[in-house]
C-alpha angles and dihedrals in degrees: 000000000000114000131202123192115204121201134170111231132347107204102125135012106248142103111350091016089064090051089050089054090054091049089052089051090053090049104033094176095051122119120224126226125188144155097252135356119203099147118150118246089255093053092045086062089073088069095051097231093308119169108262117188118193126198127248088276087079088074097048109112114258092006090138091064103029104033093123089064089060093070093119089059097044098085090054092044096052091048092058094069109107106223096161095119094055127093099195125037120190115188117199097204144182096139125007109339093104089061095081113125115250136174133237093259094052123086115226118195116182120203099202125199091179141322105265102291096197090054095046130024097356096048094109093046090048092051093044090055097041098082089223120158122230095277097047090043091054091048091049091052090051094050093044089052090053092046092052090056091048092045093052093046095049092051085076090064091064116092096193132013121208114194124209090223142003087255091060092043086063092050091050089052091049096045105034102019088233131130120232141189120234124235115164119227119253126266119205097238090166089065100034103061135149116269127234096241130082125267117267131216101262139092125225136203126182134182144103106302097235122137100257092052087067093214089144090060090057090050091048090051093053092049083068093048102058092167093062124073123223129190116200120198120187145062136231144105094319094051096094092048092049091048092049095055099036115124124208092272091061123078113198104196099174119206114359134177118255094259090065092048091048092051092053094046090054094051105034127107090226142338119242122212122180103168129105099230134181088232110333115211097195096076090053092048087054092048090049085061090052095254120140115233128224101203142174101254099230134086121009094344090071087064100040103039114059106213110237093005109059097010145319133281128221120195109210129056094232136114090241091056092049092049090050092048092051090049092051090047093051089057094055104023093116092058096066115104107221092199091053090050090052091047090053091053090051090065085070095049127137091251091055092049093049093049095047097043094045091049092046095051091043091054093047090048091052090050090049092051092051090050092051091048091054091048093049092047092053095046 
């Protein structure tokens, strides 16, 4: 069995890239195909010298910096990969990877993080935040319309969808009218571990500071709670705004290396998460360190944060809701069992992901082989 793994872009080693690395560990002989590959030598090491083939977009000038602007060309680019010699194709997809061209005798399994949000339900939010003028906005609408048609059509080329959460399984059903199985992404519970010291009296939040992550809401909430300390880790478009409104009880650290994040997760009173995510790995990394999570109770966090056991949910993305959640947490903070929180995170471990995904693909491959045998026998 020859296996091809298809990814979108390899520019950093985070999120879906880590899942791709685990897929490549499950299938050590697989070749990797992508749109562009600008991984550092250090990050390439996670793929153990595997063959990685980028598309023609790799040669477009300034593609390393402006690849997101090449979205209109991505469907064409992903279709140019020749996968004809492979038996099993696994697409690791949140944009266009599932659009590779396959044949009837090939098995195509798509691990889906989400149907393209900026082409579907978040189109308006994407355009509102783009800063485009009337002409560019009209062009963007046209290209997103074309991409939606392509995205819907190419969903028919997938034999089996695997969703990263029950939340995304629902979105796949809504967008593609396809059923999917759920296998949660892996969390590095070997790296994210509880510390030996005691918990300290501060809260922490960490993420890219982009609008939909709602980091600025958390900062706004803590400006109204001067007696409670907040540490903010991350950088992005909302960084300057957060910095400008921060009061003395709020430390805005900007981008920090993982060691700094890990240290704060091990010492914090709780982790705060205000985004509606498809899955959201940050709350589980915090729980792996034994930290309770105060999370917006929608999206993936509803599945990863157990309300009243590993953290608390709030149900509106407002400063008032965050303030109320922190107040409720303060009243019961001593009741959370740090070992139980850690044990919950371990159910999302890398070992669990590898076992479940390998078994799932193996079962689908066996079904596919039986189907081919029946076809050949009746020919």
